[in-house]
Amino acid sequence: MFKELDPILHSQLRLAVMSLLISVKEAEFTFIKEKTNATAGNLSVQVQKLKEAGYIEVAKQFKDNYPLTTCMITKKGVAAFEAYVQALKEYLQVGNNRVS
Amino acid sequence: MTEEVKLTEQESFKIITEMIEKARNSSTGNGIGPLVWGILITFCSLETYAQIEFNFDLSFDVWWLALIALLPQIFYAWRNKKQRNFRSHDEVVLNYVWVTFAICMFLLSHYASQFPTNHYISLAMILYGVPTFITGAIKKFTPMLVGGIICWVCSIISCHTSIKISMLLSAVSAISAWLIPGIILRRKYLGLKHV
């Protein structure tokens, strides 16, 4: 029986955001936008969904009079990401066995 | 990147790999720090060697240049930190390692001024190797790992040589620990910038 892939993570942009955040300690919104090539509006919506799931923390502050949004992955987010990668591996393993 | 796209398992893996690679490339240093230090310490070592070999004296201690060069380095690091829009996991640890190195070098200079010794440079090379080796290990950057080991080997050899030859060994250490890794990092950074 396969583990179901986490629907929060099984989406192109949210998965990209989580993959970036797992690689760094924290990242500003502009960094994530630049690396994912997403629009600000779409990215905001997906970041909000990840935040509501408890996978990331979002801090809003001001820097040189400009709003600054910083994102950081949570422990729950790390666990969910690891479980997602594990489930993916199982799917791919079965796919490879079928081919061979 | 759009949101509502149905992903296959392969596509998911591709996204994960691509994003982790992008984050890792962003963490690659620009190589300026090691380049400057590599050039400076090599120059100071060779200049001291030349003073002994050709028997001349400058009106100032050339090693003061190393301290003077610290100021633009600190300014550059501060400006760079302000401009960066992310923080990597190893950044905090490495900052502490290099600050510790700077403090130890200062303390060693103080010690040498109180208790003059011809083997000051042997001790300095032991210290050169420490942050270089740790940085190489954490960043998985082999040239710095090798550079750190070369510093320690040079330190051992310098215990059995004259101060003149020790200065050449100091130059070899600086070239291996900082100059060569600095050039490699700089080329990689510029290459990534043009992608």
PDB file of C-alpha atoms in Angstrom:
ATOM      1  CA  MET A   1       0.000   0.000   0.000  1.00  0.00           C
ATOM      2  CA  PHE A   2       1.430   3.362  -1.019  1.00  0.00           C
ATOM      3  CA  LYS A   3       1.520   6.367   1.225  1.00  0.00           C
ATOM      4  CA  GLU A   4      -0.601   9.122  -0.235  1.00  0.00           C
ATOM      5  CA  LEU A   5       1.436  12.082  -1.460  1.00  0.00           C
ATOM      6  CA  ASP A   6       0.854  15.116   0.738  1.00  0.00           C
ATOM      7  CA  PRO A   7      -1.559  17.320  -1.290  1.00  0.00           C
ATOM      8  CA  ILE A   8      -0.086  20.463   0.270  1.00  0.00           C
ATOM      9  CA  LEU A   9       3.350  19.611  -1.116  1.00  0.00           C
ATOM     10  CA  HIS A  10       2.249  17.898  -4.322  1.00  0.00           C
ATOM     11  CA  SER A  11       1.950  21.148  -6.236  1.00  0.00           C
ATOM     12  CA  GLN A  12       4.575  22.733  -8.438  1.00  0.00           C
ATOM     13  CA  LEU A  13       5.052  26.069  -6.717  1.00  0.00           C
ATOM     14  CA  ARG A  14       4.565  24.944  -3.110  1.00  0.00           C
ATOM     15  CA  LEU A  15       7.026  22.107  -3.619  1.00  0.00           C
ATOM     16  CA  ALA A  16       9.541  24.535  -5.137  1.00  0.00           C
ATOM     17  CA  VAL A  17       9.158  26.899  -2.167  1.00  0.00           C
ATOM     18  CA  MET A  18       9.630  24.067   0.332  1.00  0.00           C
ATOM     19  CA  SER A  19      12.670  22.708  -1.560  1.00  0.00           C
ATOM     20  CA  LEU A  20      14.278  26.145  -1.404  1.00  0.00           C
ATOM     21  CA  LEU A  21      13.467  26.682   2.253  1.00  0.00           C
ATOM     22  CA  ILE A  22      14.794  23.282   3.307  1.00  0.00           C
ATOM     23  CA  SER A  23      18.163  24.272   1.794  1.00  0.00           C
ATOM     24  CA  VAL A  24      18.540  27.586   3.637  1.00  0.00           C
ATOM     25  CA  LYS A  25      18.059  28.862   7.180  1.00  0.00           C
ATOM     26  CA  GLU A  26      15.687  31.611   6.082  1.00  0.00           C
ATOM     27  CA  ALA A  27      14.851  33.432   2.868  1.00  0.00           C
ATOM     28  CA  GLU A  28      13.211  36.687   1.917  1.00  0.00           C
ATOM     29  CA  PHE A  29      10.141  36.699  -0.314  1.00  0.00           C
ATOM     30  CA  THR A  30      12.193  38.297  -3.113  1.00  0.00           C
ATOM     31  CA  PHE A  31      14.703  35.416  -3.042  1.00  0.00           C
ATOM     32  CA  ILE A  32      11.930  32.813  -3.376  1.00  0.00           C
ATOM     33  CA  LYS A  33      10.239  34.830  -6.141  1.00  0.00           C
ATOM     34  CA  GLU A  34      13.519  35.155  -8.044  1.00  0.00           C
ATOM     35  CA  LYS A  35      14.367  31.436  -7.807  1.00  0.00           C
ATOM     36  CA  THR A  36      10.895  30.108  -8.624  1.00  0.00           C
ATOM     37  CA  ASN A  37      10.104  32.682 -11.347  1.00  0.00           C
ATOM     38  CA  ALA A  38       6.605  32.955  -9.878  1.00  0.00           C
ATOM     39  CA  THR A  39       4.457  36.066  -9.854  1.00  0.00           C
ATOM     40  CA  ALA A  40       4.208  37.911  -6.536  1.00  0.00           C
ATOM     41  CA  GLY A  41       0.445  37.327  -6.314  1.00  0.00           C
ATOM     42  CA  ASN A  42       0.591  33.597  -6.949  1.00  0.00           C
ATOM     43  CA  LEU A  43       3.557  33.173  -4.624  1.00  0.00           C
ATOM     44  CA  SER A  44       1.763  35.059  -1.824  1.00  0.00           C
ATOM     45  CA  VAL A  45      -1.216  32.710  -2.077  1.00  0.00           C
ATOM     46  CA  GLN A  46       0.944  29.574  -1.962  1.00  0.00           C
ATOM     47  CA  VAL A  47       3.110  30.894   0.886  1.00  0.00           C
ATOM     48  CA  GLN A  48      -0.091  31.567   2.823  1.00  0.00           C
ATOM     49  CA  LYS A  49      -1.249  27.960   2.248  1.00  0.00           C
ATOM     50  CA  LEU A  50       2.074  26.600   3.490  1.00  0.00           C
ATOM     51  CA  LYS A  51       1.852  28.865   6.507  1.00  0.00           C
ATOM     52  CA  GLU A  52      -1.699  27.718   7.303  1.00  0.00           C
ATOM     53  CA  ALA A  53      -0.512  24.100   7.114  1.00  0.00           C
ATOM     54  CA  GLY A  54       2.169  24.958   9.672  1.00  0.00           C
ATOM     55  CA  TYR A  55       4.971  24.051   7.257  1.00  0.00           C
ATOM     56  CA  ILE A  56       6.594  27.476   7.221  1.00  0.00           C
ATOM     57  CA  GLU A  57       6.838  30.542   9.432  1.00  0.00           C
ATOM     58  CA  VAL A  58       6.401  33.944   7.864  1.00  0.00           C
ATOM     59  CA  ALA A  59       7.814  37.053   9.524  1.00  0.00           C
ATOM     60  CA  LYS A  60       6.864  40.506   8.332  1.00  0.00           C
ATOM     61  CA  GLN A  61       8.941  43.532   9.266  1.00  0.00           C
ATOM     62  CA  PHE A  62      10.342  46.747   7.803  1.00  0.00           C
ATOM     63  CA  LYS A  63      13.815  47.279   6.367  1.00  0.00           C
ATOM     64  CA  ASP A  64      14.829  50.769   5.221  1.00  0.00           C
ATOM     65  CA  ASN A  65      11.129  51.774   5.226  1.00  0.00           C
ATOM     66  CA  TYR A  66      10.192  48.885   2.910  1.00  0.00           C
ATOM     67  CA  PRO A  67       8.131  45.870   3.981  1.00  0.00           C
ATOM     68  CA  LEU A  68      10.241  42.738   4.292  1.00  0.00           C
ATOM     69  CA  THR A  69       8.760  39.242   4.344  1.00  0.00           C
ATOM     70  CA  THR A  70      10.994  36.434   5.526  1.00  0.00           C
ATOM     71  CA  CYS A  71      10.108  32.730   5.351  1.00  0.00           C
ATOM     72  CA  MET A  72      11.535  29.863   7.340  1.00  0.00           C
ATOM     73  CA  ILE A  73      10.681  26.156   7.308  1.00  0.00           C
ATOM     74  CA  THR A  74       9.275  24.700  10.559  1.00  0.00           C
ATOM     75  CA  LYS A  75       9.986  21.295  12.161  1.00  0.00           C
ATOM     76  CA  LYS A  76       6.570  20.146  10.961  1.00  0.00           C
ATOM     77  CA  GLY A  77       7.518  21.326   7.461  1.00  0.00           C
ATOM     78  CA  VAL A  78      10.813  19.421   7.528  1.00  0.00           C
ATOM     79  CA  ALA A  79       9.029  16.239   8.642  1.00  0.00           C
ATOM     80  CA  ALA A  80       6.368  16.640   5.931  1.00  0.00           C
ATOM     81  CA  PHE A  81       9.018  17.271   3.263  1.00  0.00           C
ATOM     82  CA  GLU A  82      11.011  14.203   4.315  1.00  0.00           C
ATOM     83  CA  ALA A  83       7.861  12.039   4.300  1.00  0.00           C
ATOM     84  CA  TYR A  84       6.968  13.387   0.846  1.00  0.00           C
ATOM     85  CA  VAL A  85      10.415  12.557  -0.558  1.00  0.00           C
ATOM     86  CA  GLN A  86      10.227   9.076   0.991  1.00  0.00           C
ATOM     87  CA  ALA A  87       6.819   8.463  -0.568  1.00  0.00           C
ATOM     88  CA  LEU A  88       8.106   9.703  -3.937  1.00  0.00           C
ATOM     89  CA  LYS A  89      11.005   7.261  -3.738  1.00  0.00           C
ATOM     90  CA  GLU A  90       8.595   4.388  -3.141  1.00  0.00           C
ATOM     91  CA  TYR A  91       6.499   5.380  -6.152  1.00  0.00           C
ATOM     92  CA  LEU A  92       9.574   5.673  -8.367  1.00  0.00           C
ATOM     93  CA  GLN A  93      10.955   2.351  -7.087  1.00  0.00           C
ATOM     94  CA  VAL A  94       7.754   0.540  -8.066  1.00  0.00           C
ATOM     95  CA  GLY A  95       7.755   2.325 -11.440  1.00  0.00           C
ATOM     96  CA  ASN A  96      11.306   1.158 -12.115  1.00  0.00           C
ATOM     97  CA  ASN A  97      10.495  -2.443 -11.074  1.00  0.00           C
ATOM     98  CA  ARG A  98       7.543  -2.510 -13.476  1.00  0.00           C
ATOM     99  CA  VAL A  99       9.748  -1.303 -16.353  1.00  0.00           C
ATOM    100  CA  SER A 100      12.399  -3.928 -15.657  1.00  0.00           C
TER     101      SER A 100
ATOM    102  CA  MET B   1       6.077  28.899 -12.277  1.00  0.00           C
ATOM    103  CA  THR B   2       2.326  28.295 -12.159  1.00  0.00           C
ATOM    104  CA  GLU B   3       0.320  26.629  -9.432  1.00  0.00           C
ATOM    105  CA  GLU B   4      -2.345  24.275 -10.770  1.00  0.00           C
ATOM    106  CA  VAL B   5      -0.219  21.853 -12.748  1.00  0.00           C
ATOM    107  CA  LYS B   6      -0.658  18.111 -12.206  1.00  0.00           C
ATOM    108  CA  LEU B   7       2.742  16.732 -11.231  1.00  0.00           C
ATOM    109  CA  THR B   8       4.206  13.322 -11.971  1.00  0.00           C
ATOM    110  CA  GLU B   9       6.648  11.767  -9.483  1.00  0.00           C
ATOM    111  CA  GLN B  10       9.547  12.443 -11.854  1.00  0.00           C
ATOM    112  CA  GLU B  11       8.557  16.084 -12.194  1.00  0.00           C
ATOM    113  CA  SER B  12       8.388  16.413  -8.418  1.00  0.00           C
ATOM    114  CA  PHE B  13      11.910  15.041  -8.077  1.00  0.00           C
ATOM    115  CA  LYS B  14      13.106  17.362 -10.822  1.00  0.00           C
ATOM    116  CA  ILE B  15      11.670  20.416  -9.009  1.00  0.00           C
ATOM    117  CA  ILE B  16      13.229  19.370  -5.699  1.00  0.00           C
ATOM    118  CA  THR B  17      16.658  18.787  -7.262  1.00  0.00           C
ATOM    119  CA  GLU B  18      16.522  21.999  -9.287  1.00  0.00           C
ATOM    120  CA  MET B  19      15.548  24.166  -6.302  1.00  0.00           C
ATOM    121  CA  ILE B  20      18.126  22.631  -3.961  1.00  0.00           C
ATOM    122  CA  GLU B  21      20.764  23.193  -6.654  1.00  0.00           C
ATOM    123  CA  LYS B  22      19.652  26.832  -7.087  1.00  0.00           C
ATOM    124  CA  ALA B  23      19.848  27.423  -3.326  1.00  0.00           C
ATOM    125  CA  ARG B  24      23.293  25.817  -3.177  1.00  0.00           C
ATOM    126  CA  ASN B  25      24.577  27.944  -6.066  1.00  0.00           C
ATOM    127  CA  SER B  26      23.324  31.065  -4.308  1.00  0.00           C
ATOM    128  CA  SER B  27      25.393  30.112  -1.260  1.00  0.00           C
ATOM    129  CA  THR B  28      28.587  29.971  -3.317  1.00  0.00           C
ATOM    130  CA  GLY B  29      30.853  32.766  -2.129  1.00  0.00           C
ATOM    131  CA  ASN B  30      32.168  35.336  -4.591  1.00  0.00           C
ATOM    132  CA  GLY B  31      35.766  34.452  -3.700  1.00  0.00           C
ATOM    133  CA  ILE B  32      36.830  38.029  -2.912  1.00  0.00           C
ATOM    134  CA  GLY B  33      37.736  37.320   0.745  1.00  0.00           C
ATOM    135  CA  PRO B  34      40.072  34.357   0.123  1.00  0.00           C
ATOM    136  CA  LEU B  35      41.536  36.077  -2.948  1.00  0.00           C
ATOM    137  CA  VAL B  36      42.464  39.235  -1.040  1.00  0.00           C
ATOM    138  CA  TRP B  37      43.925  37.282   1.885  1.00  0.00           C
ATOM    139  CA  GLY B  38      45.763  34.919  -0.416  1.00  0.00           C
ATOM    140  CA  ILE B  39      47.415  37.773  -2.309  1.00  0.00           C
ATOM    141  CA  LEU B  40      48.175  39.731   0.853  1.00  0.00           C
ATOM    142  CA  ILE B  41      49.751  36.940   2.900  1.00  0.00           C
ATOM    143  CA  THR B  42      51.681  35.673  -0.125  1.00  0.00           C
ATOM    144  CA  PHE B  43      52.997  39.191  -0.757  1.00  0.00           C
ATOM    145  CA  CYS B  44      53.929  39.780   2.918  1.00  0.00           C
ATOM    146  CA  SER B  45      55.677  36.390   3.140  1.00  0.00           C
ATOM    147  CA  LEU B  46      57.643  36.867  -0.082  1.00  0.00           C
ATOM    148  CA  GLU B  47      58.526  40.431   0.843  1.00  0.00           C
ATOM    149  CA  THR B  48      59.892  39.255   4.226  1.00  0.00           C
ATOM    150  CA  TYR B  49      61.817  36.491   2.433  1.00  0.00           C
ATOM    151  CA  ALA B  50      63.289  39.087   0.041  1.00  0.00           C
ATOM    152  CA  GLN B  51      64.290  41.350   2.961  1.00  0.00           C
ATOM    153  CA  ILE B  52      66.301  38.519   4.518  1.00  0.00           C
ATOM    154  CA  GLU B  53      67.728  37.235   1.248  1.00  0.00           C
ATOM    155  CA  PHE B  54      68.763  40.612  -0.198  1.00  0.00           C
ATOM    156  CA  ASN B  55      69.424  42.264   3.132  1.00  0.00           C
ATOM    157  CA  PHE B  56      67.300  45.397   2.893  1.00  0.00           C
ATOM    158  CA  ASP B  57      64.847  46.963   5.277  1.00  0.00           C
ATOM    159  CA  LEU B  58      61.545  48.773   4.736  1.00  0.00           C
ATOM    160  CA  SER B  59      60.683  51.706   6.961  1.00  0.00           C
ATOM    161  CA  PHE B  60      57.564  49.884   8.126  1.00  0.00           C
ATOM    162  CA  ASP B  61      56.524  46.342   9.004  1.00  0.00           C
ATOM    163  CA  VAL B  62      54.888  44.957   5.879  1.00  0.00           C
ATOM    164  CA  TRP B  63      52.645  42.674   7.994  1.00  0.00           C
ATOM    165  CA  TRP B  64      50.708  45.754   9.119  1.00  0.00           C
ATOM    166  CA  LEU B  65      49.157  45.627   5.640  1.00  0.00           C
ATOM    167  CA  ALA B  66      47.276  42.524   6.750  1.00  0.00           C
ATOM    168  CA  LEU B  67      45.621  44.497   9.562  1.00  0.00           C
ATOM    169  CA  ILE B  68      44.894  47.493   7.324  1.00  0.00           C
ATOM    170  CA  ALA B  69      43.313  45.213   4.720  1.00  0.00           C
ATOM    171  CA  LEU B  70      40.931  43.944   7.402  1.00  0.00           C
ATOM    172  CA  LEU B  71      38.941  47.204   7.352  1.00  0.00           C
ATOM    173  CA  PRO B  72      37.725  47.097   3.724  1.00  0.00           C
ATOM    174  CA  GLN B  73      37.112  43.361   4.209  1.00  0.00           C
ATOM    175  CA  ILE B  74      34.830  44.003   7.192  1.00  0.00           C
ATOM    176  CA  PHE B  75      33.017  46.774   5.290  1.00  0.00           C
ATOM    177  CA  TYR B  76      32.600  44.547   2.222  1.00  0.00           C
ATOM    178  CA  ALA B  77      31.284  41.628   4.321  1.00  0.00           C
ATOM    179  CA  TRP B  78      28.831  43.938   6.127  1.00  0.00           C
ATOM    180  CA  ARG B  79      27.544  45.422   2.844  1.00  0.00           C
ATOM    181  CA  ASN B  80      27.268  41.970   1.289  1.00  0.00           C
ATOM    182  CA  LYS B  81      25.303  40.684   4.280  1.00  0.00           C
ATOM    183  CA  LYS B  82      22.914  43.627   4.032  1.00  0.00           C
ATOM    184  CA  GLN B  83      22.264  43.009   0.344  1.00  0.00           C
ATOM    185  CA  ARG B  84      21.700  39.249   0.609  1.00  0.00           C
ATOM    186  CA  ASN B  85      18.094  38.112   0.698  1.00  0.00           C
ATOM    187  CA  PHE B  86      18.643  34.725   2.356  1.00  0.00           C
ATOM    188  CA  ARG B  87      20.735  33.091   5.072  1.00  0.00           C
ATOM    189  CA  SER B  88      22.264  29.657   4.678  1.00  0.00           C
ATOM    190  CA  HIS B  89      22.555  27.096   7.474  1.00  0.00           C
ATOM    191  CA  ASP B  90      26.359  27.052   7.536  1.00  0.00           C
ATOM    192  CA  GLU B  91      26.808  30.832   7.279  1.00  0.00           C
ATOM    193  CA  VAL B  92      26.400  31.474  11.013  1.00  0.00           C
ATOM    194  CA  VAL B  93      28.832  28.705  11.996  1.00  0.00           C
ATOM    195  CA  LEU B  94      31.457  29.806   9.474  1.00  0.00           C
ATOM    196  CA  ASN B  95      31.232  33.434  10.589  1.00  0.00           C
ATOM    197  CA  TYR B  96      32.099  32.334  14.134  1.00  0.00           C
ATOM    198  CA  VAL B  97      34.961  30.157  12.869  1.00  0.00           C
ATOM    199  CA  TRP B  98      36.575  33.042  10.944  1.00  0.00           C
ATOM    200  CA  VAL B  99      36.038  35.557  13.766  1.00  0.00           C
ATOM    201  CA  THR B 100      37.718  33.047  16.117  1.00  0.00           C
ATOM    202  CA  PHE B 101      40.601  32.782  13.651  1.00  0.00           C
ATOM    203  CA  ALA B 102      40.997  36.575  13.496  1.00  0.00           C
ATOM    204  CA  ILE B 103      41.018  36.802  17.321  1.00  0.00           C
ATOM    205  CA  CYS B 104      43.565  33.962  17.604  1.00  0.00           C
ATOM    206  CA  MET B 105      45.840  35.629  15.017  1.00  0.00           C
ATOM    207  CA  PHE B 106      45.665  38.858  16.991  1.00  0.00           C
ATOM    208  CA  LEU B 107      46.464  37.016  20.250  1.00  0.00           C
ATOM    209  CA  LEU B 108      49.324  35.174  18.578  1.00  0.00           C
ATOM    210  CA  SER B 109      50.777  38.490  17.323  1.00  0.00           C
ATOM    211  CA  HIS B 110      50.517  39.868  20.844  1.00  0.00           C
ATOM    212  CA  TYR B 111      52.218  36.774  22.260  1.00  0.00           C
ATOM    213  CA  ALA B 112      55.013  37.035  19.689  1.00  0.00           C
ATOM    214  CA  SER B 113      55.542  40.705  20.513  1.00  0.00           C
ATOM    215  CA  GLN B 114      55.945  39.808  24.215  1.00  0.00           C
ATOM    216  CA  PHE B 115      58.023  36.675  23.692  1.00  0.00           C
ATOM    217  CA  PRO B 116      59.814  37.051  20.337  1.00  0.00           C
ATOM    218  CA  THR B 117      60.331  33.741  18.605  1.00  0.00           C
ATOM    219  CA  ASN B 118      61.645  32.683  15.211  1.00  0.00           C
ATOM    220  CA  HIS B 119      58.913  30.069  15.056  1.00  0.00           C
ATOM    221  CA  TYR B 120      56.037  32.550  15.075  1.00  0.00           C
ATOM    222  CA  ILE B 121      55.261  31.706  11.463  1.00  0.00           C
ATOM    223  CA  SER B 122      55.050  27.951  12.270  1.00  0.00           C
ATOM    224  CA  LEU B 123      52.338  28.707  14.834  1.00  0.00           C
ATOM    225  CA  ALA B 124      50.614  31.082  12.396  1.00  0.00           C
ATOM    226  CA  MET B 125      50.465  28.336   9.754  1.00  0.00           C
ATOM    227  CA  ILE B 126      48.815  25.965  12.248  1.00  0.00           C
ATOM    228  CA  LEU B 127      46.132  28.630  12.686  1.00  0.00           C
ATOM    229  CA  TYR B 128      45.862  29.267   8.902  1.00  0.00           C
ATOM    230  CA  GLY B 129      44.926  25.619   8.481  1.00  0.00           C
ATOM    231  CA  VAL B 130      42.097  25.546  11.050  1.00  0.00           C
ATOM    232  CA  PRO B 131      39.390  27.800   9.509  1.00  0.00           C
ATOM    233  CA  THR B 132      40.444  26.761   6.009  1.00  0.00           C
ATOM    234  CA  PHE B 133      39.995  23.060   6.758  1.00  0.00           C
ATOM    235  CA  ILE B 134      36.669  23.603   8.574  1.00  0.00           C
ATOM    236  CA  THR B 135      35.329  25.776   5.721  1.00  0.00           C
ATOM    237  CA  GLY B 136      36.377  23.166   3.171  1.00  0.00           C
ATOM    238  CA  ALA B 137      34.668  20.410   5.179  1.00  0.00           C
ATOM    239  CA  ILE B 138      31.415  22.302   5.778  1.00  0.00           C
ATOM    240  CA  LYS B 139      31.167  23.638   2.213  1.00  0.00           C
ATOM    241  CA  LYS B 140      32.357  20.302   0.770  1.00  0.00           C
ATOM    242  CA  PHE B 141      34.984  22.307  -1.115  1.00  0.00           C
ATOM    243  CA  THR B 142      38.033  20.078  -1.648  1.00  0.00           C
ATOM    244  CA  PRO B 143      40.552  22.819  -2.622  1.00  0.00           C
ATOM    245  CA  MET B 144      40.159  24.381   0.852  1.00  0.00           C
ATOM    246  CA  LEU B 145      40.362  21.009   2.605  1.00  0.00           C
ATOM    247  CA  VAL B 146      43.634  20.327   0.781  1.00  0.00           C
ATOM    248  CA  GLY B 147      44.774  23.914   1.445  1.00  0.00           C
ATOM    249  CA  GLY B 148      44.246  23.448   5.197  1.00  0.00           C
ATOM    250  CA  ILE B 149      46.291  20.249   5.195  1.00  0.00           C
ATOM    251  CA  ILE B 150      49.094  21.938   3.204  1.00  0.00           C
ATOM    252  CA  CYS B 151      49.232  24.699   5.867  1.00  0.00           C
ATOM    253  CA  TRP B 152      49.787  22.075   8.579  1.00  0.00           C
ATOM    254  CA  VAL B 153      52.412  20.208   6.554  1.00  0.00           C
ATOM    255  CA  CYS B 154      54.235  23.504   5.897  1.00  0.00           C
ATOM    256  CA  SER B 155      54.041  24.281   9.613  1.00  0.00           C
ATOM    257  CA  ILE B 156      55.758  20.978  10.486  1.00  0.00           C
ATOM    258  CA  ILE B 157      58.485  21.541   7.876  1.00  0.00           C
ATOM    259  CA  SER B 158      59.029  25.131   9.010  1.00  0.00           C
ATOM    260  CA  CYS B 159      59.973  23.900  12.514  1.00  0.00           C
ATOM    261  CA  HIS B 160      63.142  22.491  10.920  1.00  0.00           C
ATOM    262  CA  THR B 161      64.055  25.350   8.580  1.00  0.00           C
ATOM    263  CA  SER B 162      65.449  28.870   8.833  1.00  0.00           C
ATOM    264  CA  ILE B 163      63.073  31.835   9.087  1.00  0.00           C
ATOM    265  CA  LYS B 164      63.888  32.674   5.445  1.00  0.00           C
ATOM    266  CA  ILE B 165      62.641  29.298   4.169  1.00  0.00           C
ATOM    267  CA  SER B 166      59.693  29.464   6.585  1.00  0.00           C
ATOM    268  CA  MET B 167      58.591  32.621   4.782  1.00  0.00           C
ATOM    269  CA  LEU B 168      58.541  30.721   1.499  1.00  0.00           C
ATOM    270  CA  LEU B 169      56.490  27.997   3.207  1.00  0.00           C
ATOM    271  CA  SER B 170      54.122  30.681   4.491  1.00  0.00           C
ATOM    272  CA  ALA B 171      53.658  31.871   0.897  1.00  0.00           C
ATOM    273  CA  VAL B 172      52.972  28.276  -0.203  1.00  0.00           C
ATOM    274  CA  SER B 173      50.358  27.987   2.582  1.00  0.00           C
ATOM    275  CA  ALA B 174      48.623  31.223   1.585  1.00  0.00           C
ATOM    276  CA  ILE B 175      48.597  30.243  -2.095  1.00  0.00           C
ATOM    277  CA  SER B 176      47.139  26.791  -1.357  1.00  0.00           C
ATOM    278  CA  ALA B 177      44.707  27.783   1.395  1.00  0.00           C
ATOM    279  CA  TRP B 178      43.287  30.998  -0.038  1.00  0.00           C
ATOM    280  CA  LEU B 179      44.651  32.140  -3.386  1.00  0.00           C
ATOM    281  CA  ILE B 180      43.875  29.009  -5.438  1.00  0.00           C
ATOM    282  CA  PRO B 181      40.486  28.317  -3.752  1.00  0.00           C
ATOM    283  CA  GLY B 182      39.699  32.051  -4.139  1.00  0.00           C
ATOM    284  CA  ILE B 183      40.393  31.931  -7.875  1.00  0.00           C
ATOM    285  CA  ILE B 184      38.247  28.773  -8.251  1.00  0.00           C
ATOM    286  CA  LEU B 185      35.387  30.352  -6.259  1.00  0.00           C
ATOM    287  CA  ARG B 186      35.603  33.599  -8.210  1.00  0.00           C
ATOM    288  CA  ARG B 187      35.476  31.815 -11.555  1.00  0.00           C
ATOM    289  CA  LYS B 188      32.524  29.707 -10.400  1.00  0.00           C
ATOM    290  CA  TYR B 189      30.710  32.785  -9.090  1.00  0.00           C
ATOM    291  CA  LEU B 190      31.222  34.734 -12.299  1.00  0.00           C
ATOM    292  CA  GLY B 191      30.180  31.686 -14.339  1.00  0.00           C
ATOM    293  CA  LEU B 192      26.924  31.350 -12.363  1.00  0.00           C
ATOM    294  CA  LYS B 193      26.275  35.071 -12.658  1.00  0.00           C
ATOM    295  CA  HIS B 194      26.280  34.836 -16.438  1.00  0.00           C
ATOM    296  CA  VAL B 195      23.869  31.854 -16.558  1.00  0.00           C
TER     297      VAL B 195
END
